[in-house]
C-alpha positions as MATLAB code, in Angstrom:
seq = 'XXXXXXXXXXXXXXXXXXXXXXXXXXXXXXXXXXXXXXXXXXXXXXXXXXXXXXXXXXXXXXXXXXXXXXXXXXXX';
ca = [
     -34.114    8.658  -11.795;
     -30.931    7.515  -11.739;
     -28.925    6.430  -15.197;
     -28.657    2.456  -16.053;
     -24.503    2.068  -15.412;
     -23.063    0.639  -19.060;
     -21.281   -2.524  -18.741;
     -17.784   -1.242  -19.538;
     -18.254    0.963  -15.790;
     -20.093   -1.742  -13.982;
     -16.572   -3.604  -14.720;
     -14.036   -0.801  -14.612;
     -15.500    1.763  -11.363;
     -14.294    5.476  -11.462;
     -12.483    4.325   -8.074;
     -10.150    2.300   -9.688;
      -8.692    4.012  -12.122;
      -4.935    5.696  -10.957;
      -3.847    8.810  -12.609;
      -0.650    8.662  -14.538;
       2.084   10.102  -12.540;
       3.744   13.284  -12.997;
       7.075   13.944  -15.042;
       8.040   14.999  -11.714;
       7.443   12.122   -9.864;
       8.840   10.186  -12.779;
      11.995   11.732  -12.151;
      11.921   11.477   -8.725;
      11.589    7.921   -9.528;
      14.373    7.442  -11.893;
      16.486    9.719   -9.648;
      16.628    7.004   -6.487;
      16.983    4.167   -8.543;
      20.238    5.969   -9.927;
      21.307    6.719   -6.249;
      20.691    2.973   -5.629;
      22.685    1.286   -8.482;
      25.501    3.887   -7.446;
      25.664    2.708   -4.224;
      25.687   -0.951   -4.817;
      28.308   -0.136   -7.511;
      30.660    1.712   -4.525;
      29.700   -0.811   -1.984;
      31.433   -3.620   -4.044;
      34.123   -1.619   -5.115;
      34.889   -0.347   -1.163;
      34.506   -4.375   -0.319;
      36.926   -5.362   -3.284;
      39.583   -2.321   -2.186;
      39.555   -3.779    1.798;
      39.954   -7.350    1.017;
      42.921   -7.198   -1.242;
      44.345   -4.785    1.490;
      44.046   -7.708    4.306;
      40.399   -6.702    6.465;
      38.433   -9.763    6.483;
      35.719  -10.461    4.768;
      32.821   -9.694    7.970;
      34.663   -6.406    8.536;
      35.152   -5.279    5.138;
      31.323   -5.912    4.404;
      30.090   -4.487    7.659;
      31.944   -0.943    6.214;
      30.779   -0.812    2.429;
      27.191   -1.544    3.895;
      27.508    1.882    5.929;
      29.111    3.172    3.143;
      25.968    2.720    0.962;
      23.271    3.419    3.595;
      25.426    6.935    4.078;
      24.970    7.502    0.700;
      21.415    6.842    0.450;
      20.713    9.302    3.215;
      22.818   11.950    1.188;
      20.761   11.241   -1.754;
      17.279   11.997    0.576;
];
């Protein structure tokens, strides 16, 4: 015979609870979002650098948003 379920795992299920991550993934984590505030930081400094030197604004963006996808891939 089969235990009555208490009230406190009728309304939280084994199922549903996630483990914690690891310190690893953590870091893994933090890592990328580094990468990703990096290459916003060079994207606007690459767009800044092309318009004072004359490339319109269309062109200059196009670049700096290769310029932080390519560094995104780097970082994977």
């Amino acid at each position: 015979m089969e235990r009555k379920m208490s009230r406190n795992e009728r309304r939280h299920p084994k199922e549903n609870i996630r483990q914690a991550p690891t310190i690893k993934e953590l870091a893994i984590i933090k890592v990328g979002e580094y990468i990703t505030n990096t290459a916003k930081i060079v994207k606007k400094y690459y767009f800044n650098a092309m318009r004072s030197n004359g490339i319109s604004e269309v062109r200059a963006n196009k670049i700096a948003d290769e310029m932080e996808e390519m560094l995104k891939a780097e970082a994977k």
